[in-house]
Coordinates of C-alpha atoms in Angstrom, one line a residue:
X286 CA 0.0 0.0 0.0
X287 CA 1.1 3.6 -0.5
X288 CA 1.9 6.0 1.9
X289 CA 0.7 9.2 2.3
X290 CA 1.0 12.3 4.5
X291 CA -2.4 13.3 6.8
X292 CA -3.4 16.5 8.2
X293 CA -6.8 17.1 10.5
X294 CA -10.2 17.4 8.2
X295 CA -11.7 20.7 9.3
X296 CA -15.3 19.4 8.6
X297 CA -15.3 16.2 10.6
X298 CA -11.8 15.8 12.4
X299 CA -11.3 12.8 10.2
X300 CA -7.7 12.1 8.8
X301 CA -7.0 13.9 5.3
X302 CA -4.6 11.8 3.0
X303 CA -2.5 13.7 0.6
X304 CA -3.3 12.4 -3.2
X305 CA -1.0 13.0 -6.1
X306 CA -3.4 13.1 -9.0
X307 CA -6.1 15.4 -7.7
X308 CA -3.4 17.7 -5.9
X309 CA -5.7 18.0 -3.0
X310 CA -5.9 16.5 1.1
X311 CA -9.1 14.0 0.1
X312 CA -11.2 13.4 3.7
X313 CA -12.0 9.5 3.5
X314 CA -14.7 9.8 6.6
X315 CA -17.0 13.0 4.8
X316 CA -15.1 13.0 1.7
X317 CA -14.1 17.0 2.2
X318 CA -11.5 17.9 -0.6
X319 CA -8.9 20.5 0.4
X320 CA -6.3 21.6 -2.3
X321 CA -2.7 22.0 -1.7
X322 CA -1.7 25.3 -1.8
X323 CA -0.9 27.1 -5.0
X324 CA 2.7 26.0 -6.2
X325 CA 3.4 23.7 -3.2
X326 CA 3.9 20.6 -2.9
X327 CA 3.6 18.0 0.5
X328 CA 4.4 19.2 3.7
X329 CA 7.7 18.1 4.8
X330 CA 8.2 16.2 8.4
X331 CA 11.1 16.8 10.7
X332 CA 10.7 13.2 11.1
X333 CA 9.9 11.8 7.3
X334 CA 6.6 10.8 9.0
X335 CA 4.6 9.0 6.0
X336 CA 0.8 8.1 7.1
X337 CA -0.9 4.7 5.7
X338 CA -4.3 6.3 3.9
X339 CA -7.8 4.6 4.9
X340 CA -9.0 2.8 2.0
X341 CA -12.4 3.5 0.6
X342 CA -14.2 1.2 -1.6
X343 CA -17.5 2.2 -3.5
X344 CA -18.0 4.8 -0.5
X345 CA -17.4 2.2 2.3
X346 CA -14.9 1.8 5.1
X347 CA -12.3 -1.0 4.2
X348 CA -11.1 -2.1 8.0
X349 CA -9.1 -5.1 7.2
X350 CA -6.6 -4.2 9.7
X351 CA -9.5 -3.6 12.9
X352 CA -11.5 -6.3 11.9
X353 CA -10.6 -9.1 14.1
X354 CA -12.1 -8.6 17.4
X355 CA -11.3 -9.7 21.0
X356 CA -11.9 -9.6 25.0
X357 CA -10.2 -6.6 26.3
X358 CA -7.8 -7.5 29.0
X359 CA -6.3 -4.9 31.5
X360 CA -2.2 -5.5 30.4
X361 CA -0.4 -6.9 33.3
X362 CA 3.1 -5.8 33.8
X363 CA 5.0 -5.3 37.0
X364 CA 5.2 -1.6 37.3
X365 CA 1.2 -1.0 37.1
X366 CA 1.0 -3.1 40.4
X367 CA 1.1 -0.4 43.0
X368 CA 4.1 -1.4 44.9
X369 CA 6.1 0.1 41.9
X370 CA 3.9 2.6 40.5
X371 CA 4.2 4.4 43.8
X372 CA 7.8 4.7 43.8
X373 CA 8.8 8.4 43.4
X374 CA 11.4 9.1 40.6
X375 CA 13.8 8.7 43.4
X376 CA 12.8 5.7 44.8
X377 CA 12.7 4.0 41.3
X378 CA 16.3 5.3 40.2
X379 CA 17.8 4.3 43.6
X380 CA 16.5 0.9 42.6
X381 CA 17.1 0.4 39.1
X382 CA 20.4 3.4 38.6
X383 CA 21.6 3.5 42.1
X384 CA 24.8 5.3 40.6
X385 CA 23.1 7.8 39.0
X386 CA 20.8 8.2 41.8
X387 CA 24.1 9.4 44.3
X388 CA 24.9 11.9 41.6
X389 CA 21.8 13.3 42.3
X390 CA 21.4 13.3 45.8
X391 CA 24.9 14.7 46.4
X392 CA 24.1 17.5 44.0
X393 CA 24.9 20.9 45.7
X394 CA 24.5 24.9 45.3
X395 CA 27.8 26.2 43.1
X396 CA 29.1 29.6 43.3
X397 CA 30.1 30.4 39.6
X398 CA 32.6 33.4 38.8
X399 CA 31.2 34.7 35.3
X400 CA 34.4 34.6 33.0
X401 CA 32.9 37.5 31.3
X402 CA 31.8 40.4 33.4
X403 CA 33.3 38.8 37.1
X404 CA 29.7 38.7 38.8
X405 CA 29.2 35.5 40.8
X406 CA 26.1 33.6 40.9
X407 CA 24.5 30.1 41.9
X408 CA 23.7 27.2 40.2
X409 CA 23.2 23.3 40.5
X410 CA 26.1 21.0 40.0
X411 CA 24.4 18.8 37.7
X412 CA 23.6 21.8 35.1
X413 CA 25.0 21.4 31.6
X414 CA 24.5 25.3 30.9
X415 CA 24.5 28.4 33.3
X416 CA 23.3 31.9 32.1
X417 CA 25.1 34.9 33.9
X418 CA 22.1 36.9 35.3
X419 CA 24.4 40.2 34.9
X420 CA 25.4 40.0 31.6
X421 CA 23.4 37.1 29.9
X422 CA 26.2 35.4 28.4
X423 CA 26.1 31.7 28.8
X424 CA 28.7 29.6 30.2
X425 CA 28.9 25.6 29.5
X426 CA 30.5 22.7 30.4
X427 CA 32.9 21.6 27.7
X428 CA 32.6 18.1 28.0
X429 CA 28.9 18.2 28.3
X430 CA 28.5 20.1 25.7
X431 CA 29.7 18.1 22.8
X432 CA 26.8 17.2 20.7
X433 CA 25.5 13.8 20.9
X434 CA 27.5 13.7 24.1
X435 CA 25.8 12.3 27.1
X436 CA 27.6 12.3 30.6
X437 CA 26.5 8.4 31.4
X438 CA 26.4 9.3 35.3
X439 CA 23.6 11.7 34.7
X440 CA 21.3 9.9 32.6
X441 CA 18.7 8.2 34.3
X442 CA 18.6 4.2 33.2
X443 CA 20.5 1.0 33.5
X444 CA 23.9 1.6 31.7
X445 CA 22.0 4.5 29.7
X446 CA 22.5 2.7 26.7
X447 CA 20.5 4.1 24.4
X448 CA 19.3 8.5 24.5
X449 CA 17.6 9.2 21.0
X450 CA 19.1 11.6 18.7
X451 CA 16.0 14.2 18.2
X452 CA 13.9 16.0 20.1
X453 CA 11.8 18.5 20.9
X454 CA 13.1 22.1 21.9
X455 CA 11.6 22.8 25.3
X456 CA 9.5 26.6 24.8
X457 CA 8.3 26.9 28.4
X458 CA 9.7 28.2 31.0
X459 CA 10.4 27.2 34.6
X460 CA 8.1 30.1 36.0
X461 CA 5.2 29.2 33.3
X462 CA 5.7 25.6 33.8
X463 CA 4.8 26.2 37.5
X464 CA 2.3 28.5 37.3
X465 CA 0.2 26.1 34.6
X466 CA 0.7 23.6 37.4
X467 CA -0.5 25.4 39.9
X468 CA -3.7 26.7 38.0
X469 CA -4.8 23.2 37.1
X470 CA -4.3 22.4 41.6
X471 CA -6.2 25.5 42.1
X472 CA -9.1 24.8 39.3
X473 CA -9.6 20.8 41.5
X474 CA -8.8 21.7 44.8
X475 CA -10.5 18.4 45.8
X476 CA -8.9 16.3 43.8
X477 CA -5.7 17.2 45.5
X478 CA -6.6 17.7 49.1
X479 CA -4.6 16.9 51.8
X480 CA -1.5 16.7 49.6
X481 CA 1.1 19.6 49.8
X482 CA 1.6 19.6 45.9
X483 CA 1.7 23.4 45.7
X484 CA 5.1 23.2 48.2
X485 CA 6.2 20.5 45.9
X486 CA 5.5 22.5 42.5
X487 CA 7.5 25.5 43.8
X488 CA 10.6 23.9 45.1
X489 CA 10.5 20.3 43.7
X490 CA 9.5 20.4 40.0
X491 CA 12.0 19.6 37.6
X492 CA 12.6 19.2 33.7
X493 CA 13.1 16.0 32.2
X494 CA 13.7 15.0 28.9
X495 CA 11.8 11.3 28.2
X496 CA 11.9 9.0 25.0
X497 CA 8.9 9.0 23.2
X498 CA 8.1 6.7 20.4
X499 CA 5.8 7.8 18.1
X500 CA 3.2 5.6 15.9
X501 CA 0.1 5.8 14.2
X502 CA -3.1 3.9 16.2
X503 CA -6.3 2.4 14.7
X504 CA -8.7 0.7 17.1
X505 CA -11.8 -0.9 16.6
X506 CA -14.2 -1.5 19.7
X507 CA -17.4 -3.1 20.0
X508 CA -20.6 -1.7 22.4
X509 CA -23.9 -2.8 23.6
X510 CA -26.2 -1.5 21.1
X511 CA -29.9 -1.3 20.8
X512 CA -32.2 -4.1 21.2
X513 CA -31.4 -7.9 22.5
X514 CA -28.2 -8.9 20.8
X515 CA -27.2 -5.7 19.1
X516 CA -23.9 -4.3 19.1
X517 CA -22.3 -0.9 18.0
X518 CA -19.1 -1.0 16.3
X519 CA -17.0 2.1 16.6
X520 CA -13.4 2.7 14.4
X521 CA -10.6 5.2 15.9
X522 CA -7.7 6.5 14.2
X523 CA -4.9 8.6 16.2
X524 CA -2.3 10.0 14.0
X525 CA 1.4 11.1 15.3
X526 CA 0.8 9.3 18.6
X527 CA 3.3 8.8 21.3
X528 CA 3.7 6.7 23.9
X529 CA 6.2 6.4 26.5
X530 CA 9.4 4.4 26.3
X531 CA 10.7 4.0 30.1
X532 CA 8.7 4.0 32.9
X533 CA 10.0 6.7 35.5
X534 CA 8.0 9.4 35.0
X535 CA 3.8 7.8 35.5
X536 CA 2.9 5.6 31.9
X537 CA -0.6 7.1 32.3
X538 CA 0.1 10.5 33.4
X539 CA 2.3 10.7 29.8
X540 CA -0.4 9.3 27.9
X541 CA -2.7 12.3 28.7
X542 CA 0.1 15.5 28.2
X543 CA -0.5 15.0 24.2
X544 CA -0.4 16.9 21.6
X545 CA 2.9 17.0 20.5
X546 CA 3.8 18.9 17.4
X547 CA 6.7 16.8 15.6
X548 CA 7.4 19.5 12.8
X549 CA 9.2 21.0 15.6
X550 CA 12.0 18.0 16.0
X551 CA 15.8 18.8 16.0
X552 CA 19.1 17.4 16.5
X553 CA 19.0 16.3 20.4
X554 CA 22.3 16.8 22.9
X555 CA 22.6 18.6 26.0
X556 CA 22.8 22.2 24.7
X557 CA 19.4 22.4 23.9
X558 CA 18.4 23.0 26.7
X559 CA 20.2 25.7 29.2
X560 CA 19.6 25.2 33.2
X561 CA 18.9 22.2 35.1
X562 CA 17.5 19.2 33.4
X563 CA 17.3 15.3 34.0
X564 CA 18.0 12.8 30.8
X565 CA 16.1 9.8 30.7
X566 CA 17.4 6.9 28.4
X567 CA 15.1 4.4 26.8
X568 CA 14.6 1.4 29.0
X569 CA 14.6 -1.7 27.9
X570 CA 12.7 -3.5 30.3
X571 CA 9.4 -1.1 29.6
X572 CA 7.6 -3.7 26.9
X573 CA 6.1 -1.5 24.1
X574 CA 2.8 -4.0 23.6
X575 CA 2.1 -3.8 27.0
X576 CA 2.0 0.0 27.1
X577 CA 0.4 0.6 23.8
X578 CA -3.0 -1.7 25.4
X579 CA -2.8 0.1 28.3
X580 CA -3.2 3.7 26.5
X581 CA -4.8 2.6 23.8
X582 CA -7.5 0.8 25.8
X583 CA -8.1 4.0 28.3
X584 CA -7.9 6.3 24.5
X585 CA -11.1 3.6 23.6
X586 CA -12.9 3.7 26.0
X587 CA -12.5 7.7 27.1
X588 CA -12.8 9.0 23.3
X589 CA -15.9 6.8 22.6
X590 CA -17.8 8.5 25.7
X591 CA -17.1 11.7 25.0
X592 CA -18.1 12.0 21.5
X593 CA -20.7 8.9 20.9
X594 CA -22.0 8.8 24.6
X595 CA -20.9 5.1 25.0
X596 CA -20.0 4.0 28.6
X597 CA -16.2 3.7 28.7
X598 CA -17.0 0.6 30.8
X599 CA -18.4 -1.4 28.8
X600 CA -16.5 -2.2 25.7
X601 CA -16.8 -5.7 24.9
X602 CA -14.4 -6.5 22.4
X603 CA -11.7 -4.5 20.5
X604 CA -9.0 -5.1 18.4
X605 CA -6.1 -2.4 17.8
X606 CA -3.1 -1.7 15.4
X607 CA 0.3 0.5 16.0
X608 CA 2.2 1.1 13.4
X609 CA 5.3 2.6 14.4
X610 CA 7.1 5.2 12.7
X611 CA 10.5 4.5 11.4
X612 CA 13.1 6.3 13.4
X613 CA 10.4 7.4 15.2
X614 CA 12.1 7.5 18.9
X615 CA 12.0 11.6 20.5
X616 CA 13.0 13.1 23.4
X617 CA 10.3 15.3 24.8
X618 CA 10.8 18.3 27.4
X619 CA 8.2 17.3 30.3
X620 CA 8.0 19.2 33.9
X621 CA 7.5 16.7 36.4
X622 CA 6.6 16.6 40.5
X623 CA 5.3 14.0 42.1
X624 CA 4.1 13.5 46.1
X625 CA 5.2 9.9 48.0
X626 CA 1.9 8.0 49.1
X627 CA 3.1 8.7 52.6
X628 CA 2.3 12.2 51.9
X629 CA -1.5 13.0 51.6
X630 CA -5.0 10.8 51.8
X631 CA -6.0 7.3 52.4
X632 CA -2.7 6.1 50.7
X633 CA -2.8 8.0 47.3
X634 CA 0.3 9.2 44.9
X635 CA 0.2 12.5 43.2
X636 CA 1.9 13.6 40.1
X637 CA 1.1 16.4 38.2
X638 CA 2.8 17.3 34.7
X639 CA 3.6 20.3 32.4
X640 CA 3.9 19.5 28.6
X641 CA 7.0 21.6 27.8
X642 CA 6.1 22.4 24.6
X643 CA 2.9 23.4 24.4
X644 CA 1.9 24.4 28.4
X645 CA -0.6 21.9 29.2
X646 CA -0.7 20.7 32.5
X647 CA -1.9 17.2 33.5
X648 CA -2.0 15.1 36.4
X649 CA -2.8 11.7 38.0
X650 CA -4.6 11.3 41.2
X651 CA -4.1 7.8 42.4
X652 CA -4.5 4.5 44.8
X653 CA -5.7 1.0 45.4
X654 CA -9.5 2.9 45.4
X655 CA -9.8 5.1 42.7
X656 CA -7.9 7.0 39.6
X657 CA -8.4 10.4 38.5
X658 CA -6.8 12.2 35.7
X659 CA -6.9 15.7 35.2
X660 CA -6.0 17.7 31.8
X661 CA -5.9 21.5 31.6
X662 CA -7.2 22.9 28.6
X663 CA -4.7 24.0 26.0
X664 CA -3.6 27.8 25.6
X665 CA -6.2 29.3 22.7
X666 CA -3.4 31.0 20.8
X667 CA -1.6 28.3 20.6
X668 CA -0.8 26.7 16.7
X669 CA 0.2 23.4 16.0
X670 CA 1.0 22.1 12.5
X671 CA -0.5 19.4 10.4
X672 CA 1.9 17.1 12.5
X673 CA 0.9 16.8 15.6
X674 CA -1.3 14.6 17.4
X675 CA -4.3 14.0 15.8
X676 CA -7.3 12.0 17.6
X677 CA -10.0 11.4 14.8
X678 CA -13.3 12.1 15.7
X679 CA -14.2 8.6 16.5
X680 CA -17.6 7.0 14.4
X681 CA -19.7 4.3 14.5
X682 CA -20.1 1.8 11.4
X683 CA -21.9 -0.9 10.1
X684 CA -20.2 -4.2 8.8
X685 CA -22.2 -4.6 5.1
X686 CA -20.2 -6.9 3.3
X687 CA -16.8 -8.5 2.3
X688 CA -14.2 -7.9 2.8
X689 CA -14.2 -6.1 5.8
X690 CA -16.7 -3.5 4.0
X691 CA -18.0 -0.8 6.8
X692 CA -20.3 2.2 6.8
X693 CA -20.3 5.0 8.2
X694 CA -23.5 5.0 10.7
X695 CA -22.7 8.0 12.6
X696 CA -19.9 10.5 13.7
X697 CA -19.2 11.6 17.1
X698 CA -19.3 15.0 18.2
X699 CA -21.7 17.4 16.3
X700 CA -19.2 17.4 12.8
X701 CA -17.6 20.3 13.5
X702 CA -13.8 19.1 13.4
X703 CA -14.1 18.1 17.0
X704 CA -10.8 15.9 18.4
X705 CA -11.7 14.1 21.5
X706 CA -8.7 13.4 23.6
X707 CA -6.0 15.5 22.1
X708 CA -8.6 18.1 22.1
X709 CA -8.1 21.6 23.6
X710 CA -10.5 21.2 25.8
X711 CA -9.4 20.2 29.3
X712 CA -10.9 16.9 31.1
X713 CA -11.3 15.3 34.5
X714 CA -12.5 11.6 34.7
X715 CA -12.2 9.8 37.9
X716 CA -12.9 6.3 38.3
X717 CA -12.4 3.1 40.7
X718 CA -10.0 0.6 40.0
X719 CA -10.1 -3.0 39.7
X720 CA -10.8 -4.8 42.7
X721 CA -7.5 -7.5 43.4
X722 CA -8.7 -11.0 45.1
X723 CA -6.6 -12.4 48.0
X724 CA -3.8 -13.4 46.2
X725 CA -3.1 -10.4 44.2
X726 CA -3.7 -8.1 47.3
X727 CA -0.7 -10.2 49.0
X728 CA 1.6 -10.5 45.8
X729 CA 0.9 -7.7 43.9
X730 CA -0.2 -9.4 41.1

């Protein structure tokens, strides 16, 4: 099959594929036709991105790749069980990167003599980059800033083998990065009670960079429908979608600080970003199929509620495909803080999240009772490009005939180019989590 590139329909919030012949975006869900521009031709990706386009036959839906349902199962791996996922970014690194973990805790304040204008000022001693706050000239670290040169004592993972080679600049600042944080605490002051997270956001958050891998998802996930035996069928497709690649900053919490906009991708190494920053390598214990069902499963359920009206709850079967970009691995800029269970409410963990790039602030409000996630609406004036995350409006089809021929019954929203979870609309959705017999509650399985 050919490969195309994809940019949002404005009509429905379907994908639009990029056709040769017709020198137009074609909309395969409303059939919207958009020229290209007079005298271009396709948009170029930092990334070579190159989208698979949705075939249509005689005006139907071909789903080959969706059509082979099953029973959802909530992925099992060993850092969703609550004895890890509680672990602060501490506690984890002390256990899996103990040696990086001592270069952190015996960081310390350093008084710096600017070379340029003799002013003295403080800094951290795990800073790649110091800015004089005199005369603005930067000063650097020659060995650490080489690029493509990673000290291996400051990057967080075992042997940190592996630290992609693009990523995204970060735009935000410290200052906005907290105060974005602290608006989304001050907007659900319930959610957060009894935790001191506004402490924590003014003295504790930090910039990280985290690997990213980024692929295009297409889900297919059966409902109850009306009548005795009747089931709705609904068809997703999330373009430019990334999902975590090492687990010590919350799987979940990362799932929900989208979009990113990849047209914005550049050479990665440690002068892009000046200040104080953690590096996190990809891990190669975090398994990719298990973290893909885990999003893509709570991206199901969440987007079909909001714009069909279907109970996230009660998906009966789905099936879902990833197709992974080539050379698709990024380093993203993300603000992170996160409270120890010890510190608030009937056991609960608090992280909260600031996308560096774009602003929005997210956060996870968890324990062995209940879940809630929280997503700040994104800034208004912000503009992304045609490739970013795109979440299809989600719609509902019919299966009419082989092979693997659907129509279109319905589309969610009210088909005005709405994007459910990528959207800029913010979101809160709380809800309990499984219950564990016996035997889990005493393993942690």
């Amino acid at each position: 099959m050919d490969e195309f590139f994809a940019i949002k329909c404005q009509n429905c919030g379907g994908p639009m594929y990029s056709h040769q012949a017709s020198r137009s975006f074609e909309c395969a869900y409303c059939g919207t036709t958009t020229p290209w521009a007079p005298g271009a031709g396709e948009p170029k990706s930092a990334l070579g991105i190159r989208h698979q386009t949705l075939q249509v036959v005689d005006g139907l839906l071909k789903l080959t790749h969706v059509s082979q349902l099953e029973t959802p199962e909530d992925p099992d791996w060993y850092f969703f069980n609550p004895h890890w996922r509680n672990q602060t970014v501490l506690e984890h690194l002390l256990w899996e990167d103990r040696a990086t973990a001592s270069e952190y805790q015996e960081a310390e304040h350093v008084t710096i003599p600017c070379p340029f204008c003799g002013a003295a000022f403080e800094g951290s001693s795990t800073q790649r980059v110091f800015e004089c706050p005199s005369c603005g000239n930067k000063i650097g670290v020659a060995d650490l800033l080489k690029p493509g040169a990673f000290s291996k004592r400051l990057t967080m993972g075992v042997g940190a083998e592996y630290v992609p080679e693009q990523g995204i600049s970060c735009t935000i600042t410290e200052q906005q990065a907290r105060a974005n944080a602290l608006h989304l605490v001050r907007q659900y002051p319930d959610a957060f009670a009894g935790h001191n997270v506004e402490d924590a956001i003014q003295n504790d958050m930090m910039l990280f960079y985290f690997p990213m891998a980024l692929a295009d998802l297409r889900m297919m996930a059966s409902f109850p429908g009306k009548g005795l035996n009747k089931e709705a069928l609904v068809y997703y497709e999330v373009l430019d979608w990334a999902y975590p690649r090492a687990n010590y900053l919350d799987v979940r919490l990362m799932g929900i600080l989208e979009p990113w906009d990849f047209s914005k991708v550049a050479p990665f190494d440690p002068a892009m970003q000046e200040g104080d920053f953690r590096v996190i390598a990809v891990d190669a214990s975090t398994k990719d199929n298990v973290v893909i069902d885990k999003l893509a499963l709570d991206i199901a359920g969440n987007d079909a509620e909001s714009a069909l009206g279907f109970n996230k709850k009660s998906i009966r079967k789905w099936a879902r495909k990833a197709r992974r970009h080539k050379d698709g691995l990024v380093m993203v800029p993300v603000y992170f803080v996160d409270r120890p269970a010890t510190d608030g409410r009937d056991g609960e963990q608090v992280r909260i999240a600031v996308n560096g790039q774009t602003g929005r602030a997210a956060a996870v409000v968890f324990s062995e009772k209940r879940e809630t996630h929280i997503v700040a609406p994104l800034n208004p004036s912000l503009r992304l490009s045609s490739e970013s995350t795109v979440h299809a409006t989600p719609i509902e089809v019919k299966y009419v005939k082989s092979p693997f021929l659907y129509q279109i019954v319905r589309r969610g929203g009210k088909g005005t180019g709405q994007q459910t979870a990528a959207a800029s609309q913010g979101a809160y959705r709380e809800e309990k989590t499984k219950r564990r017999g016996l035997f889990g509650a005493i393993f942690g399985k």
